[in-house]
Amino acid sequence: MGNEKSALSGLEIDEKAIEVTDFWLHHSATIGGANPEVISVFISEPSLHSSANFGKPSPLERSAK
């Protein structure tokens, strides 16, 4: 988990989301270099949550720990 400042150098995240849920956006991304790799990036957005969690972690936050 992190933010834009903690992103890997050479990481290019596709603008269009593959999947949008109530808790996250799922994007495809590429890490450049000698052997480019395609990875999945999950972005949690509080504005996507359908209801307030009142301090409870979202499913994405629970899975990441």
JSON list of C-alpha atoms in Angstrom, two decimals:
[
{"chain": "A", "resi": 1, "resn": "MET", "atom": "CA", "xyz": [0.00, 0.00, 0.00]},
{"chain": "A", "resi": 2, "resn": "GLY", "atom": "CA", "xyz": [1.25, 3.47, -0.69]},
{"chain": "A", "resi": 3, "resn": "ASN", "atom": "CA", "xyz": [0.64, 6.63, -2.63]},
{"chain": "A", "resi": 4, "resn": "GLU", "atom": "CA", "xyz": [1.84, 8.28, -5.85]},
{"chain": "A", "resi": 5, "resn": "LYS", "atom": "CA", "xyz": [5.17, 9.18, -4.24]},
{"chain": "A", "resi": 6, "resn": "SER", "atom": "CA", "xyz": [5.91, 5.54, -3.37]},
{"chain": "A", "resi": 7, "resn": "ALA", "atom": "CA", "xyz": [5.28, 4.21, -6.90]},
{"chain": "A", "resi": 8, "resn": "LEU", "atom": "CA", "xyz": [8.05, 2.23, -8.59]},
{"chain": "A", "resi": 9, "resn": "SER", "atom": "CA", "xyz": [10.13, 4.12, -11.12]},
{"chain": "A", "resi": 10, "resn": "GLY", "atom": "CA", "xyz": [9.17, 3.08, -14.64]},
{"chain": "A", "resi": 11, "resn": "LEU", "atom": "CA", "xyz": [5.65, 2.10, -13.55]},
{"chain": "A", "resi": 12, "resn": "GLU", "atom": "CA", "xyz": [3.05, 3.06, -16.16]},
{"chain": "A", "resi": 13, "resn": "ILE", "atom": "CA", "xyz": [-0.57, 2.60, -15.07]},
{"chain": "A", "resi": 14, "resn": "ASP", "atom": "CA", "xyz": [-3.22, 2.43, -17.80]},
{"chain": "A", "resi": 15, "resn": "GLU", "atom": "CA", "xyz": [-5.75, 5.25, -17.42]},
{"chain": "A", "resi": 16, "resn": "LYS", "atom": "CA", "xyz": [-8.80, 3.07, -18.14]},
{"chain": "A", "resi": 17, "resn": "ALA", "atom": "CA", "xyz": [-9.78, 0.77, -15.27]},
{"chain": "A", "resi": 18, "resn": "ILE", "atom": "CA", "xyz": [-10.30, -2.93, -16.00]},
{"chain": "A", "resi": 19, "resn": "GLU", "atom": "CA", "xyz": [-12.78, -3.23, -13.13]},
{"chain": "A", "resi": 20, "resn": "VAL", "atom": "CA", "xyz": [-14.56, -0.78, -10.84]},
{"chain": "A", "resi": 21, "resn": "THR", "atom": "CA", "xyz": [-16.08, -1.94, -7.54]},
{"chain": "A", "resi": 22, "resn": "ASP", "atom": "CA", "xyz": [-17.49, -0.18, -4.50]},
{"chain": "A", "resi": 23, "resn": "PHE", "atom": "CA", "xyz": [-14.05, -0.35, -2.89]},
{"chain": "A", "resi": 24, "resn": "TRP", "atom": "CA", "xyz": [-11.34, -0.16, -5.56]},
{"chain": "A", "resi": 25, "resn": "LEU", "atom": "CA", "xyz": [-10.33, 0.43, -9.17]},
{"chain": "A", "resi": 26, "resn": "HIS", "atom": "CA", "xyz": [-8.40, -2.38, -10.89]},
{"chain": "A", "resi": 27, "resn": "HIS", "atom": "CA", "xyz": [-5.90, -1.15, -13.51]},
{"chain": "A", "resi": 28, "resn": "SER", "atom": "CA", "xyz": [-3.36, -2.88, -15.72]},
{"chain": "A", "resi": 29, "resn": "ALA", "atom": "CA", "xyz": [0.17, -1.51, -15.48]},
{"chain": "A", "resi": 30, "resn": "THR", "atom": "CA", "xyz": [3.61, -2.07, -16.99]},
{"chain": "A", "resi": 31, "resn": "ILE", "atom": "CA", "xyz": [6.97, -1.92, -15.27]},
{"chain": "A", "resi": 32, "resn": "GLY", "atom": "CA", "xyz": [9.55, -0.86, -17.85]},
{"chain": "A", "resi": 33, "resn": "GLY", "atom": "CA", "xyz": [13.11, -2.06, -18.10]},
{"chain": "A", "resi": 34, "resn": "ALA", "atom": "CA", "xyz": [15.08, -4.74, -19.91]},
{"chain": "A", "resi": 35, "resn": "ASN", "atom": "CA", "xyz": [12.27, -7.26, -19.32]},
{"chain": "A", "resi": 36, "resn": "PRO", "atom": "CA", "xyz": [8.98, -5.31, -19.13]},
{"chain": "A", "resi": 37, "resn": "GLU", "atom": "CA", "xyz": [6.31, -6.93, -16.96]},
{"chain": "A", "resi": 38, "resn": "VAL", "atom": "CA", "xyz": [2.54, -6.46, -16.91]},
{"chain": "A", "resi": 39, "resn": "ILE", "atom": "CA", "xyz": [1.02, -6.27, -13.43]},
{"chain": "A", "resi": 40, "resn": "SER", "atom": "CA", "xyz": [-2.32, -5.45, -11.78]},
{"chain": "A", "resi": 41, "resn": "VAL", "atom": "CA", "xyz": [-2.70, -2.33, -9.65]},
{"chain": "A", "resi": 42, "resn": "PHE", "atom": "CA", "xyz": [-5.59, -1.88, -7.23]},
{"chain": "A", "resi": 43, "resn": "ILE", "atom": "CA", "xyz": [-6.39, 1.69, -6.21]},
{"chain": "A", "resi": 44, "resn": "SER", "atom": "CA", "xyz": [-8.62, 2.28, -3.20]},
{"chain": "A", "resi": 45, "resn": "GLU", "atom": "CA", "xyz": [-10.73, 5.42, -3.36]},
{"chain": "A", "resi": 46, "resn": "PRO", "atom": "CA", "xyz": [-12.79, 6.50, -0.33]},
{"chain": "A", "resi": 47, "resn": "SER", "atom": "CA", "xyz": [-15.27, 8.18, -2.69]},
{"chain": "A", "resi": 48, "resn": "LEU", "atom": "CA", "xyz": [-16.06, 4.77, -4.22]},
{"chain": "A", "resi": 49, "resn": "HIS", "atom": "CA", "xyz": [-17.24, 3.30, -0.91]},
{"chain": "A", "resi": 50, "resn": "SER", "atom": "CA", "xyz": [-21.00, 2.91, -0.94]},
{"chain": "A", "resi": 51, "resn": "SER", "atom": "CA", "xyz": [-21.27, 3.55, 2.81]},
{"chain": "A", "resi": 52, "resn": "ALA", "atom": "CA", "xyz": [-19.05, 4.86, 5.55]},
{"chain": "A", "resi": 53, "resn": "ASN", "atom": "CA", "xyz": [-16.90, 2.21, 7.23]},
{"chain": "A", "resi": 54, "resn": "PHE", "atom": "CA", "xyz": [-16.67, 4.08, 10.55]},
{"chain": "A", "resi": 55, "resn": "GLY", "atom": "CA", "xyz": [-13.03, 3.13, 11.12]},
{"chain": "A", "resi": 56, "resn": "LYS", "atom": "CA", "xyz": [-13.31, -0.38, 9.69]},
{"chain": "A", "resi": 57, "resn": "PRO", "atom": "CA", "xyz": [-10.82, -1.21, 6.91]},
{"chain": "A", "resi": 58, "resn": "SER", "atom": "CA", "xyz": [-12.13, -1.81, 3.40]},
{"chain": "A", "resi": 59, "resn": "PRO", "atom": "CA", "xyz": [-11.82, -5.34, 1.92]},
{"chain": "A", "resi": 60, "resn": "LEU", "atom": "CA", "xyz": [-8.75, -4.18, -0.04]},
{"chain": "A", "resi": 61, "resn": "GLU", "atom": "CA", "xyz": [-7.09, -2.83, 3.12]},
{"chain": "A", "resi": 62, "resn": "ARG", "atom": "CA", "xyz": [-7.82, -6.08, 5.00]},
{"chain": "A", "resi": 63, "resn": "SER", "atom": "CA", "xyz": [-6.34, -8.19, 2.18]},
{"chain": "A", "resi": 64, "resn": "ALA", "atom": "CA", "xyz": [-3.21, -6.06, 1.94]},
{"chain": "A", "resi": 65, "resn": "LYS", "atom": "CA", "xyz": [-2.22, -6.54, 5.59]}
]
